[in-house]
PDB file of C-alpha atoms in Angstrom:
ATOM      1  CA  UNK Y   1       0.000   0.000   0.000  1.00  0.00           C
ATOM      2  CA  UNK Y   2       3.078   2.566   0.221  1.00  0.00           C
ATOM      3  CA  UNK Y   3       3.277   4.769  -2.520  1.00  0.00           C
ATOM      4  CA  UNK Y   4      -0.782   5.658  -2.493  1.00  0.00           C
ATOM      5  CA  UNK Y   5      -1.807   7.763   0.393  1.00  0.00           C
ATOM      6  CA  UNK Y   6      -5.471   8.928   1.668  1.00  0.00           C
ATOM      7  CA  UNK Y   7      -7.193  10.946   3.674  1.00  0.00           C
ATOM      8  CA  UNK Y   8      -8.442  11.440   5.669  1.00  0.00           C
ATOM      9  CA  UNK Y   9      -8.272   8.077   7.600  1.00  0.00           C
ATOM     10  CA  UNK Y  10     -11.310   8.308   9.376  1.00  0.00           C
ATOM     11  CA  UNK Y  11     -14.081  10.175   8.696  1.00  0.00           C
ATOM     12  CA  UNK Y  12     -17.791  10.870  10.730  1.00  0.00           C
ATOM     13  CA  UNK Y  13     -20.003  13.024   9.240  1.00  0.00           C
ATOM     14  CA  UNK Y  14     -23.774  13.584   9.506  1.00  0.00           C
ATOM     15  CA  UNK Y  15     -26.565  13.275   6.480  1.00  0.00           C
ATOM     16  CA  UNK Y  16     -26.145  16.918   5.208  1.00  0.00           C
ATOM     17  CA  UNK Y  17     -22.727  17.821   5.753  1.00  0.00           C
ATOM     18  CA  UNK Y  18     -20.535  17.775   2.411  1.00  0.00           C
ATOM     19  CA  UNK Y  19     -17.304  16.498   2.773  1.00  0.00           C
ATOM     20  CA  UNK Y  20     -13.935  15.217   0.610  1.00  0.00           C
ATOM     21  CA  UNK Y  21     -11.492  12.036   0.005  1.00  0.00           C
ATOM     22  CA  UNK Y  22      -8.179  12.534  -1.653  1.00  0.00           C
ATOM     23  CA  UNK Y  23      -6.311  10.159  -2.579  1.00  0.00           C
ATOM     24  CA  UNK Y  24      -2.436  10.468  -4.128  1.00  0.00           C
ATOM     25  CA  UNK Y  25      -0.383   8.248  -5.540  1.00  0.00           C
ATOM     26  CA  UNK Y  26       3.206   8.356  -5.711  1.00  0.00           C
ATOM     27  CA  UNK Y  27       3.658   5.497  -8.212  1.00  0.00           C
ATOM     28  CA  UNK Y  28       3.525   7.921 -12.127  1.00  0.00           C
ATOM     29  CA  UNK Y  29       0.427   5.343 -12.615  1.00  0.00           C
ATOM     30  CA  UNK Y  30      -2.124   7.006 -15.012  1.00  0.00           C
ATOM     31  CA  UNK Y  31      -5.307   5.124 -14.077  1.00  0.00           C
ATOM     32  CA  UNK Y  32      -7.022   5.743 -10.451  1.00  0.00           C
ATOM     33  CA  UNK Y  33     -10.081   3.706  -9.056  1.00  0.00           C
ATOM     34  CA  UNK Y  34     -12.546   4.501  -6.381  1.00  0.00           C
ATOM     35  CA  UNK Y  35     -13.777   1.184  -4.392  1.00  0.00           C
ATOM     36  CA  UNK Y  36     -16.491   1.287  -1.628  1.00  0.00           C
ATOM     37  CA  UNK Y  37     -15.835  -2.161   0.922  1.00  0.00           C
ATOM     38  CA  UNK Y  38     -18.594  -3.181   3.075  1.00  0.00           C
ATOM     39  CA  UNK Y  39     -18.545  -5.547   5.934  1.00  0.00           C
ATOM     40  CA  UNK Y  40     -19.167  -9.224   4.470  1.00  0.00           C
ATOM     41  CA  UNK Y  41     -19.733  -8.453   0.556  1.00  0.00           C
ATOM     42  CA  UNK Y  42     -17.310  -8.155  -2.142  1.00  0.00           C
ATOM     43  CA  UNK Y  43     -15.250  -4.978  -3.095  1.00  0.00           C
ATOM     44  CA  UNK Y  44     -17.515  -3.218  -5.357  1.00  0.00           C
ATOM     45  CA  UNK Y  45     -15.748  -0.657  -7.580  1.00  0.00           C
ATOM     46  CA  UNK Y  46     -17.350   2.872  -8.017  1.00  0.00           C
ATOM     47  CA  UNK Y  47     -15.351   4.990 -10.367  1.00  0.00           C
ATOM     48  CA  UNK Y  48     -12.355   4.281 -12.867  1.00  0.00           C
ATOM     49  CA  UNK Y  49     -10.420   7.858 -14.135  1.00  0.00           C
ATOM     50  CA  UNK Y  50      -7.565   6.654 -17.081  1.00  0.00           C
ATOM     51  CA  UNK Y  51      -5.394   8.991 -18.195  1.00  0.00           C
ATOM     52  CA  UNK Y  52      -7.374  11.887 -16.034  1.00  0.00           C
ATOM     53  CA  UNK Y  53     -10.363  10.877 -17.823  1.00  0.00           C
ATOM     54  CA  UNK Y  54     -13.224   8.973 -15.995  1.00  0.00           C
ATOM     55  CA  UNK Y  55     -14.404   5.676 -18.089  1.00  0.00           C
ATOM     56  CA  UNK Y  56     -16.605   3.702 -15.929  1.00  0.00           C
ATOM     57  CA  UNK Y  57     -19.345   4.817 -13.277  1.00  0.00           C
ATOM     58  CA  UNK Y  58     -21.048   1.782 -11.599  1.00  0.00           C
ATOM     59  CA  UNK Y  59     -24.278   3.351 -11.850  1.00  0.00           C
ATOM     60  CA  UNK Y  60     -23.090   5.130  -8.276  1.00  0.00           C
ATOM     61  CA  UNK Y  61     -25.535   7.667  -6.739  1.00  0.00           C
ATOM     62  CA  UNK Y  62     -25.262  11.288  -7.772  1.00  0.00           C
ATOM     63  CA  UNK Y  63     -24.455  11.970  -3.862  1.00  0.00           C
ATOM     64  CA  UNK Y  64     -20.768  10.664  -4.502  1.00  0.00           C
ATOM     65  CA  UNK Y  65     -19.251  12.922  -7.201  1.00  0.00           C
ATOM     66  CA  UNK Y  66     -15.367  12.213  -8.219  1.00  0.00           C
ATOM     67  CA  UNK Y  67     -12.874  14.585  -9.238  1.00  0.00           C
ATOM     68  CA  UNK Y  68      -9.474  13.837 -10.967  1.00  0.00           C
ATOM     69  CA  UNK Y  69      -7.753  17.224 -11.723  1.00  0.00           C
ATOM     70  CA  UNK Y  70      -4.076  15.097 -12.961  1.00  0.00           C
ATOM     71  CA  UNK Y  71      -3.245  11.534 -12.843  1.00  0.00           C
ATOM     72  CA  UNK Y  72      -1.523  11.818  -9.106  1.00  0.00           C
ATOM     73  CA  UNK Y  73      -4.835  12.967  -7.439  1.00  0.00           C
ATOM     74  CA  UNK Y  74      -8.381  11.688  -6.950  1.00  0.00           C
ATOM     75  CA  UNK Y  75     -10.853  13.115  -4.507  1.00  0.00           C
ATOM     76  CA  UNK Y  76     -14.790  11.723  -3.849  1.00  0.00           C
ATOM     77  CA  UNK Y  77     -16.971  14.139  -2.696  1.00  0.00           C
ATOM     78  CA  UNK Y  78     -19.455  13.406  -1.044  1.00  0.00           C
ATOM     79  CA  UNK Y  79     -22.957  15.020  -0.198  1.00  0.00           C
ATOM     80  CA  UNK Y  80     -26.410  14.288   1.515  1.00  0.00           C
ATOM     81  CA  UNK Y  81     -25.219  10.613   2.300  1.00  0.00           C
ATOM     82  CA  UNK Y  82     -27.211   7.997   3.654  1.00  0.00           C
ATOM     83  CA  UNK Y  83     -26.165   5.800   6.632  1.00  0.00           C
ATOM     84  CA  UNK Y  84     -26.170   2.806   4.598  1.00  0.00           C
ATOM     85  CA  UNK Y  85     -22.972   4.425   2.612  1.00  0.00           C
ATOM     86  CA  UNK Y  86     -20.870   4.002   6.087  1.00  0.00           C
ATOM     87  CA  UNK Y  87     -17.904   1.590   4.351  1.00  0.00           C
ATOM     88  CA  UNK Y  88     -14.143   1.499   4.116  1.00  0.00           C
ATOM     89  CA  UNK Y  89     -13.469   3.305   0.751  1.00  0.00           C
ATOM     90  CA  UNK Y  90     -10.403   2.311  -0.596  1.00  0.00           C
ATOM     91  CA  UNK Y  91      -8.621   4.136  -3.547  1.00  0.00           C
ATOM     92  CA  UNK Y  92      -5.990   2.327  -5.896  1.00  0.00           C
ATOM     93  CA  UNK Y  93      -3.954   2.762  -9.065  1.00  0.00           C
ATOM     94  CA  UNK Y  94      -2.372   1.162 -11.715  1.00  0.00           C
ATOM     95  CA  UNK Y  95      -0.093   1.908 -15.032  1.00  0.00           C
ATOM     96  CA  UNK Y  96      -3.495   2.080 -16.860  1.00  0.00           C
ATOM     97  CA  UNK Y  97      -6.594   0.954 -16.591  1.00  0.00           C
ATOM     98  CA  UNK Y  98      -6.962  -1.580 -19.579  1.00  0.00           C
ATOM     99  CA  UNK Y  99      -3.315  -3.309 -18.841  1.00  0.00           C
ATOM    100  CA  UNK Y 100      -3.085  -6.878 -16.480  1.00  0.00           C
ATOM    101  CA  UNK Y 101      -1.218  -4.451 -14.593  1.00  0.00           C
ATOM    102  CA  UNK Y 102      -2.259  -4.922 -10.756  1.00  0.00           C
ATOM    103  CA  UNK Y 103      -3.633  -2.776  -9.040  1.00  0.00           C
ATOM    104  CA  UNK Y 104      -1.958  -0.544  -5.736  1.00  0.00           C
ATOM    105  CA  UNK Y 105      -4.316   0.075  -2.839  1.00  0.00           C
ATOM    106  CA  UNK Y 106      -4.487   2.722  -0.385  1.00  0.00           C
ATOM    107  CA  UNK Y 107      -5.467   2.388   3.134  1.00  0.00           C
ATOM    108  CA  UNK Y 108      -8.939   3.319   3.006  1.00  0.00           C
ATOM    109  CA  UNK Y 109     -10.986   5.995   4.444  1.00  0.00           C
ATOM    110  CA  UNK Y 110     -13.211   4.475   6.988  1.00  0.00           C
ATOM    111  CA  UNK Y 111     -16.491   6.541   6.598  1.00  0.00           C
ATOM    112  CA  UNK Y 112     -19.203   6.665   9.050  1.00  0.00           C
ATOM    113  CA  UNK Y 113     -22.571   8.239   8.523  1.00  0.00           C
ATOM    114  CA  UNK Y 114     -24.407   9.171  11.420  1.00  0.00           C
TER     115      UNK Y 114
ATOM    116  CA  UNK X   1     -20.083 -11.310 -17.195  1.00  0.00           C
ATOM    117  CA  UNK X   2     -17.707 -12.186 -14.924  1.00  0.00           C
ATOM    118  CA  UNK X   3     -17.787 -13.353 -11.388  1.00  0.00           C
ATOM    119  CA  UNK X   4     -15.709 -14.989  -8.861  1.00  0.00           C
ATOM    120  CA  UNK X   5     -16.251 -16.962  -6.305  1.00  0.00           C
ATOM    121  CA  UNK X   6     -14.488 -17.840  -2.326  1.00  0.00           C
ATOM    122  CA  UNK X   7     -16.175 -21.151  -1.178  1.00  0.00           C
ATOM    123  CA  UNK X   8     -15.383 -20.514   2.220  1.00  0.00           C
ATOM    124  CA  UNK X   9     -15.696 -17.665   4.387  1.00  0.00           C
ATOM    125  CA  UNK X  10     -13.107 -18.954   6.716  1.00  0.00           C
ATOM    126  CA  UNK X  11     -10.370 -20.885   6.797  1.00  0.00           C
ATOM    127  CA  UNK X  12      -7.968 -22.068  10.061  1.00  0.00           C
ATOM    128  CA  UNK X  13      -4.863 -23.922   9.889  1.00  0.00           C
ATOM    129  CA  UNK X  14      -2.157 -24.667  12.445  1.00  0.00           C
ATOM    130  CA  UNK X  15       1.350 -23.136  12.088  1.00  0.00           C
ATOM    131  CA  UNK X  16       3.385 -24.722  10.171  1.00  0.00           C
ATOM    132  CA  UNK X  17       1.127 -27.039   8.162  1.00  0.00           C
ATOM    133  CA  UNK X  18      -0.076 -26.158   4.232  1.00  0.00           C
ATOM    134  CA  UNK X  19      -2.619 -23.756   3.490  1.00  0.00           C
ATOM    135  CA  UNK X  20      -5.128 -23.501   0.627  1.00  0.00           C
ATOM    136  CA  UNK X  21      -7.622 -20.573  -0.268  1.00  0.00           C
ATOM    137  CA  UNK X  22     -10.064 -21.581  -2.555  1.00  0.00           C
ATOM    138  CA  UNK X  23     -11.279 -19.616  -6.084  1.00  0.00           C
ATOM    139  CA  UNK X  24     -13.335 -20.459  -8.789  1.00  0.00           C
ATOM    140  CA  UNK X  25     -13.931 -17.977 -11.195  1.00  0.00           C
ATOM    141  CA  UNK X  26     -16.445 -17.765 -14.626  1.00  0.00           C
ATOM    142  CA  UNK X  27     -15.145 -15.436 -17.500  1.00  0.00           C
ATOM    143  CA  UNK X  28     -16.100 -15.320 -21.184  1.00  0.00           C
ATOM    144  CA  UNK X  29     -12.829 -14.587 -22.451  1.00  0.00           C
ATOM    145  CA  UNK X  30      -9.116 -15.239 -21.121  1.00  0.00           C
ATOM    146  CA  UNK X  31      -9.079 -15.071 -17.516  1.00  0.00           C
ATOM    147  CA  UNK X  32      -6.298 -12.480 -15.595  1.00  0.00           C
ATOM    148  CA  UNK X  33      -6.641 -13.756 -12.784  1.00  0.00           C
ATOM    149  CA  UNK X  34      -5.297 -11.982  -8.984  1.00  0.00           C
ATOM    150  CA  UNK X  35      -4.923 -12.570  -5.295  1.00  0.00           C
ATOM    151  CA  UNK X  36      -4.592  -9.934  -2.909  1.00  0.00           C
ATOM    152  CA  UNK X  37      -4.068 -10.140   0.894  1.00  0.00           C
ATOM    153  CA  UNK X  38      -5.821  -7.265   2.840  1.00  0.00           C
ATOM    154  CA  UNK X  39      -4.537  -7.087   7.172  1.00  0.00           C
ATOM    155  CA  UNK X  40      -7.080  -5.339   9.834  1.00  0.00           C
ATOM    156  CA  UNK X  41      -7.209  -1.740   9.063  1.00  0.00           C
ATOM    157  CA  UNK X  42      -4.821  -1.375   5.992  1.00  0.00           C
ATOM    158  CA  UNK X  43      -6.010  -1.517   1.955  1.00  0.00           C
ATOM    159  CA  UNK X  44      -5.358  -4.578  -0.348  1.00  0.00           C
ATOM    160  CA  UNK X  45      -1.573  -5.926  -0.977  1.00  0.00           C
ATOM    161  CA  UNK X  46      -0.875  -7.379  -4.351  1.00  0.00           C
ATOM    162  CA  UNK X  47       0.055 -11.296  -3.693  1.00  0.00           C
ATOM    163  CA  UNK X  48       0.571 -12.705  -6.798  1.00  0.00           C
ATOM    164  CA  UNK X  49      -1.218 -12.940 -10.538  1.00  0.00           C
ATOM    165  CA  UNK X  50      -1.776 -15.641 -13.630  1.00  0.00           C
ATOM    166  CA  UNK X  51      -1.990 -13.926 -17.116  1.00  0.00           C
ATOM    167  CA  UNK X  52      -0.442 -16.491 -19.962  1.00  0.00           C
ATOM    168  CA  UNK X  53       2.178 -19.295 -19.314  1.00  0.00           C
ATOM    169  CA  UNK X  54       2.786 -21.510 -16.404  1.00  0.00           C
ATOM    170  CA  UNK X  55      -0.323 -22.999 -14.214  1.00  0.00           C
ATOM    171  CA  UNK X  56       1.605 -22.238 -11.291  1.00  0.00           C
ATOM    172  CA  UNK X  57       2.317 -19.100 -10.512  1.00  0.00           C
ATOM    173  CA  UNK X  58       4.815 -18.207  -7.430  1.00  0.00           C
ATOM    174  CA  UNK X  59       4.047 -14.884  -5.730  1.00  0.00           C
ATOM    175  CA  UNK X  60       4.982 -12.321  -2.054  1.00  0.00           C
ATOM    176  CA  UNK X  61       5.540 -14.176   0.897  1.00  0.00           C
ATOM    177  CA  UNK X  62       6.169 -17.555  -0.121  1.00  0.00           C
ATOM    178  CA  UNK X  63       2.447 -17.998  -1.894  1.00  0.00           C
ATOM    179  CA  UNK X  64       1.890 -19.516  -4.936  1.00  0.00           C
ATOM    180  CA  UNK X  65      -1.476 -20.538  -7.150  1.00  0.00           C
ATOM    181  CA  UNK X  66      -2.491 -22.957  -9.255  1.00  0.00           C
ATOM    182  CA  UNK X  67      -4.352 -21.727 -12.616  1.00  0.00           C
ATOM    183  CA  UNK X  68      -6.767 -25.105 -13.641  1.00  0.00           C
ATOM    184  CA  UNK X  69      -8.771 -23.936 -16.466  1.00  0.00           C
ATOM    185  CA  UNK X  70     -11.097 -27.464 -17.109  1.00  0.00           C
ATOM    186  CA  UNK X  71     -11.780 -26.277 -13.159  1.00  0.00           C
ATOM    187  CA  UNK X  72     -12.348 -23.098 -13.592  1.00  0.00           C
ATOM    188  CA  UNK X  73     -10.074 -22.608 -10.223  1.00  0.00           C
ATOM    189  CA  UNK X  74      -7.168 -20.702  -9.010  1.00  0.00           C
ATOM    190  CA  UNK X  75      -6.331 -21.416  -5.663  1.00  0.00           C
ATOM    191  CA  UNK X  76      -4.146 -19.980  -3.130  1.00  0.00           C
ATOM    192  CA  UNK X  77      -1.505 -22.361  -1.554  1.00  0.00           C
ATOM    193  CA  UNK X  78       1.856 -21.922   0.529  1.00  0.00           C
ATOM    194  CA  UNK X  79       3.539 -24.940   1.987  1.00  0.00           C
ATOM    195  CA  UNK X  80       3.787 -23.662   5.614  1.00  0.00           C
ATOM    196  CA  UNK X  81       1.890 -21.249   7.072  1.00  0.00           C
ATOM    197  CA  UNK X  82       3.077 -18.728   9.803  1.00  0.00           C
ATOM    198  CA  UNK X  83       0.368 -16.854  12.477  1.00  0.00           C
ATOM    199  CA  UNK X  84       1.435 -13.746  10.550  1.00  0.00           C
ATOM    200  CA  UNK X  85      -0.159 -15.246   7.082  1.00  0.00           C
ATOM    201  CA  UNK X  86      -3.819 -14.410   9.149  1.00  0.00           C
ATOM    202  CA  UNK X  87      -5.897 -11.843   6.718  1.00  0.00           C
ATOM    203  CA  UNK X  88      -8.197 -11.405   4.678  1.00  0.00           C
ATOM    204  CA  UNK X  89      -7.289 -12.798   1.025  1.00  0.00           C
ATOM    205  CA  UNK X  90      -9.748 -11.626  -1.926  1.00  0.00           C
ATOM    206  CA  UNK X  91      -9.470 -13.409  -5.810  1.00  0.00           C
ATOM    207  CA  UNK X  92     -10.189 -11.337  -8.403  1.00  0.00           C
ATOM    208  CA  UNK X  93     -10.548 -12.022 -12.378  1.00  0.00           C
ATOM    209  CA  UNK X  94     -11.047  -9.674 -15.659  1.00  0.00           C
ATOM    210  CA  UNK X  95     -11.580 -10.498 -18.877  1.00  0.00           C
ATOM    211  CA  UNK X  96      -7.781 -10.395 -20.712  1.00  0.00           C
ATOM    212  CA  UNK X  97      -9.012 -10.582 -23.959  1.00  0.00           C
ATOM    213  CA  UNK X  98      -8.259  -8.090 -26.387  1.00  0.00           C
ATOM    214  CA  UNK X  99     -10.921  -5.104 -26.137  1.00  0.00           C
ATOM    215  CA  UNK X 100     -12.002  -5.971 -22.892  1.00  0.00           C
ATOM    216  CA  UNK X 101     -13.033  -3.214 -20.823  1.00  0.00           C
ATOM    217  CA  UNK X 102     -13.972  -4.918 -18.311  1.00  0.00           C
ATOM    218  CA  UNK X 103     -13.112  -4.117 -14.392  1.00  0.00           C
ATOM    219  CA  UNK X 104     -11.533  -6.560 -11.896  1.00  0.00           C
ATOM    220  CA  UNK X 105     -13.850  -8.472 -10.106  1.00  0.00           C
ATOM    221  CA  UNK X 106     -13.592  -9.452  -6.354  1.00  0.00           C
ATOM    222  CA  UNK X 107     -15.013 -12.242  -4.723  1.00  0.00           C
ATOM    223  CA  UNK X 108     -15.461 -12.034  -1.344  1.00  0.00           C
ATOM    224  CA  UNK X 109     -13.026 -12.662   0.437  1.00  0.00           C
ATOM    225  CA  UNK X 110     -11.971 -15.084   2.877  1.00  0.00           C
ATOM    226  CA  UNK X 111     -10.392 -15.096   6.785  1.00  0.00           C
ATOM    227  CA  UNK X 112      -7.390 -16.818   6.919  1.00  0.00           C
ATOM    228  CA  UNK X 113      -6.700 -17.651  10.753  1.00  0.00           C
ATOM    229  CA  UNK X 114      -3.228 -19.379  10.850  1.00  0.00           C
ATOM    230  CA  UNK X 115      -3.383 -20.788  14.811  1.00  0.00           C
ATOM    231  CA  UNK X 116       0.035 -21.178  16.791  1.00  0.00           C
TER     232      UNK X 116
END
């Protein structure tokens, strides 16, 4: 997990606040993923950014919006959540994002939504 | 589609002895196939990964896995396990053919609880 950071690490926030990820990676990879992990079910993966530009969105709610402004940084922002989107979200990165290239996690931001 | 799939949600095994972490997986093309190891509180560690070549593929930390395509299976072995081998370990297929733009998908995941 060295070479992508993220913060913050933890995170508690109520229904209307608006707050921001970031994640940075360290690595000169040019694709970065969001991933949302919830107790007991697979990783699902929310957004994909390659080369700055975003090419998948998992049919996410509007609520999370993603933001890539270069290749080494990737925020989620995130407004009006619901309790049920209290998860570990994990950001990685890789050399692209159609290669067999693996991926490089982050630690996560644990979220909780009060 | 794609989809993967950990049999068991847990698995013990006494220090020292072999250890196997189950995977099937079902892709419509040619299978890239990847194990990662995730410890309390920290993200996902690349272990090891099958792309073309060899069935058995020799990864981090002494793990290797088996790629059997009539099974479907890529499991995650290492001869002797160690208490520090307990995590979480998640398999994880895309499609590698040409075109694809398909994602990795996780299964998942499964406890590994190595007992001294």
């Amino acid at each position: 997990e060295t070479g992508v950071t993220q913060t913050p690490r933890h995170l508690v926030m109520g229904m209307t606040n608006k707050k921001s990820l970031k994640c940075e990676q360290h690595l000169g990879h040019n694709a970065m993923y969001w991933y949302k992990q919830s107790a007991k079910k697979p990783l699902e993966l929310m957004f994909v950014y390659n080369f700055k530009e975003q090419t998948e969105n998992n049919s996410v709610p509007s609520r999370f919006s993603p933001e890539c402004p270069n290749s080494s940084h990737l925020f989620l922002h995130l407004h009006t959540l619901q309790p049920e989107d209290s998860a570990l979200y994990l950001c990685a990165s890789s050399w692209d994002s159609s290669s067999y290239n693996e991926q490089f996690f982050g630690p996560g931001t644990r979220l909780t939504v009060l | 589609a794609q989809s993967v799939a950990q049999p068991e949600d847990q698995v013990n095994v006494a220090e020292g002895n072999p250890l196997t972490v189950k995977c099937t997986y079902s892709v419509s093309g040619n299978p890239y196939l990847f194990w990662y190891v995730q410890y309390p509180n920290r993200g996902l560690q690349f272990l090891l990964k099958y792309i073309t070549g060899d069935n058995l593929v020799k990864g981090s930390y002494g793990f290797e896995a088996e790629f059997n395509k009539s099974q479907t299976s890529f499991h995650l072995k290492k001869p002797s396990a160690l208490v520090s081998d307990s995590a979480l370990y998640f398999c994880a297929v895309r499609d590698g053919t040409s075109g694809s733009a398909r994602q990795l998908t996780f299964g998942s995941g499964t406890q590994l609880t190595v007992l001294p």
